[in-house]
């Protein structure tokens, strides 16, 4: 039995889809029409033919691709393709692939339906420059160039399919045939110009290299390999294949893309199927009295045997969270009780161990009419776990034409701290909700849309995007104050990434305060009560972040699960089987990776290596077992859809302190932390330079994200004072000769002679060379940017050997920026203790407590408005881009 047949046997609702897909292919083949009349040229005929489809183009906008023509083409029925720059009414120009049958005389006999290859809502595509099967063009905004793009009609090479199964290859080729007109696909590379020039010209040289000239600068690009051969200021996004989704989700996308079927019919089909399945399951549970208890045991597997979290909560830490109060009584065993994922072999080592595990998981039932359904919750502490987001290679469809990388950055500093990944929001076709990832804007923000953000300080923030406000019409109904862009249209500078999806499911602790009726399960305008697989993310009143997942639920039970978990702001994410899921990861160097001591449970666990990172190995586990119907593991691979991923933050105490005996422990308790994560740690160690006797030392470690330089009137509590006994220079210390300063710039430390920016302030100095009188040293750790401050105890005399030992300790701790401290420089934790924690008095540079990154609300002043205000704004295609200076059109021309 084939994989497709097995899938249909397991999921009966898939049975109509093969026939619908066959009809879709047949419909696509039949979607062509005869051309009336005999215009002066084939290009004119083609432009006239697509005008009947609502696309405006001229003969000059038509570029014929190489292919059969003349007598042979007519006899064989072969068709020629043209790349046409055309614009729908009121929209920017896109590039369309149009197939046509052409007579020996060059007359166009009939044409296929145009296929939009670029689908950009925010920029205009220029006329393409063609060389062989390579087309290059420039996108522009209000006439100003933004990027250079390459379309390779040669398609993807065989090597691009090597990691796909036979079924996945078939899925991919069918997708290509539908979306690009050829089963081999069209490879799309993007080259964003930064800074953007005022004008760009393109030309191919004799070797096929693409020359990009603008504002006196020239870049040379290899268009097939997507490599910048020479020149700078180009951000390259290579067009790469990602695995297709599961069969059900993939088939749904193909039906949605069929012109004769479309999204509304697709939604109706899914609504009918899911409603019928819901009725069957609910009826069965009522007859049998099924409460879902057996399914819970299966879903959580061995996790149910994990130890519960500690009941004591350090008031300075505040974690773990309170249990969830069950909604349905009597409750099931373990319902609402957190399972602490500590010492978990599937979670990064930095987040397991003696401290309270930053990940907790549980379940809660919220639908009294379907008590067999559950909402599963995974909650984390955003102070120690950082949320990131990444655009997929296909979704969201970018307003500027720049595709996303679709992959977690393959850098050791990111991938080695990867702990989890989970699904993003809806496809662009279902609302074009905004997204920006790592500073790259893919879709502009929509007013009043529910938004989760990653701020530049690493915080995870939630809020509804601002809008233009409300006015009342003559009939008393509310409407938007304006439909035009305004100050609310721009992305705040401190927002690094954001993802929007519909309006808030939960806002200010209330369900659906903006009155939405559509949550993705039915055609727009219908009442949405479809029960399917749904997911969401929220911010709790304590500042924790949680992911929610449920099978066979509507939006309301999902919202009730969020409210039970004390969410103040919640967002509905993606939905339907095969599209949603959450995975944990444990990544480690291959040289130290220890395989699991028991056999893997292949239905939700994985262990293996990375082809593009051979020095690393990893383990993966789904959040629950029933999170199936999609390829696994998913988010460590390249994905066509956007997703979120989580990394472990570098927090104190961190790695053990180097010592001659191996490792020495840090101390964090009983220190003037004034919050969590900890701002400082202290430790005693003994270390020696090569061949020398060991030297006793006291070490202080400071996290720059947790403090700032206090100014007059600053009443924030003191974390530490860097200075000397009796010093009265409370500002930046004086710099001795031949010294470098330790600079604090926006919670980042650097070392050098000159200030990195105008806002940088010095907090200490280090001197060059070796100083036999030095009683201290300082360095900045390369891995986490923290300050290590070393001092000799009073009983240890200063000497050249002692200075060498302190520098050697800093080198072992990974501080490439390091140096000895000038005479008299001391650190005073809390401003009232010396580094040995004995009472002391000091004056100097006072470092006061900062809250540090975590979870927090954002856009708190956004008003609650009803559908009459937000719906018109969300329904329009927004183009909220900064307006650059207007320059002449950036057409590539034809050479």
PDB file of C-alpha atoms in Angstrom, residues 445-449 463-471 479-490 859-865 869-870 873-874:
ATOM      1  CA  UNK A 445       1.902  45.573  10.363  1.00  0.00           C
ATOM      2  CA  UNK A 446      -1.872  45.861  10.383  1.00  0.00           C
ATOM      3  CA  UNK A 447      -3.626  48.180  12.838  1.00  0.00           C
ATOM      4  CA  UNK A 448      -5.199  46.528  15.887  1.00  0.00           C
ATOM      5  CA  UNK A 449      -3.734  43.107  15.008  1.00  0.00           C
ATOM      6  CA  UNK A 463       0.186  43.827  22.417  1.00  0.00           C
ATOM      7  CA  UNK A 464      -2.307  45.041  19.832  1.00  0.00           C
ATOM      8  CA  UNK A 465      -0.753  47.203  17.126  1.00  0.00           C
ATOM      9  CA  UNK A 466      -1.846  50.859  17.301  1.00  0.00           C
ATOM     10  CA  UNK A 467      -4.387  52.224  14.851  1.00  0.00           C
ATOM     11  CA  UNK A 468      -5.690  55.565  13.604  1.00  0.00           C
ATOM     12  CA  UNK A 469      -8.408  55.908  16.227  1.00  0.00           C
ATOM     13  CA  UNK A 470     -12.168  56.127  15.949  1.00  0.00           C
ATOM     14  CA  UNK A 471     -14.712  58.616  14.653  1.00  0.00           C
ATOM     15  CA  UNK A 479     -15.415  53.818  11.853  1.00  0.00           C
ATOM     16  CA  UNK A 480     -11.648  54.352  11.429  1.00  0.00           C
ATOM     17  CA  UNK A 481     -10.508  57.961  11.745  1.00  0.00           C
ATOM     18  CA  UNK A 482      -8.607  57.415   8.478  1.00  0.00           C
ATOM     19  CA  UNK A 483      -7.787  54.571   6.129  1.00  0.00           C
ATOM     20  CA  UNK A 484      -4.448  56.112   5.184  1.00  0.00           C
ATOM     21  CA  UNK A 485      -1.134  55.175   6.800  1.00  0.00           C
ATOM     22  CA  UNK A 486       0.039  57.253   9.739  1.00  0.00           C
ATOM     23  CA  UNK A 487       2.539  57.251  12.616  1.00  0.00           C
ATOM     24  CA  UNK A 488       1.105  53.922  13.780  1.00  0.00           C
ATOM     25  CA  UNK A 489       2.246  52.368  10.481  1.00  0.00           C
ATOM     26  CA  UNK A 490       5.961  52.295  11.301  1.00  0.00           C
ATOM     27  CA  UNK A 859       1.338  48.953  22.948  1.00  0.00           C
ATOM     28  CA  UNK A 860      -0.674  49.185  26.160  1.00  0.00           C
ATOM     29  CA  UNK A 861      -2.392  52.395  25.075  1.00  0.00           C
ATOM     30  CA  UNK A 862      -4.000  50.811  21.989  1.00  0.00           C
ATOM     31  CA  UNK A 863      -7.727  51.310  22.381  1.00  0.00           C
ATOM     32  CA  UNK A 864     -10.296  48.510  22.208  1.00  0.00           C
ATOM     33  CA  UNK A 865     -12.323  48.995  19.028  1.00  0.00           C
ATOM     34  CA  UNK A 869     -13.194  49.957  12.967  1.00  0.00           C
ATOM     35  CA  UNK A 870     -10.589  47.222  12.703  1.00  0.00           C
ATOM     36  CA  UNK A 873      -8.314  48.450   8.086  1.00  0.00           C
ATOM     37  CA  UNK A 874      -7.352  44.778   8.110  1.00  0.00           C
TER      38      UNK A 874
END
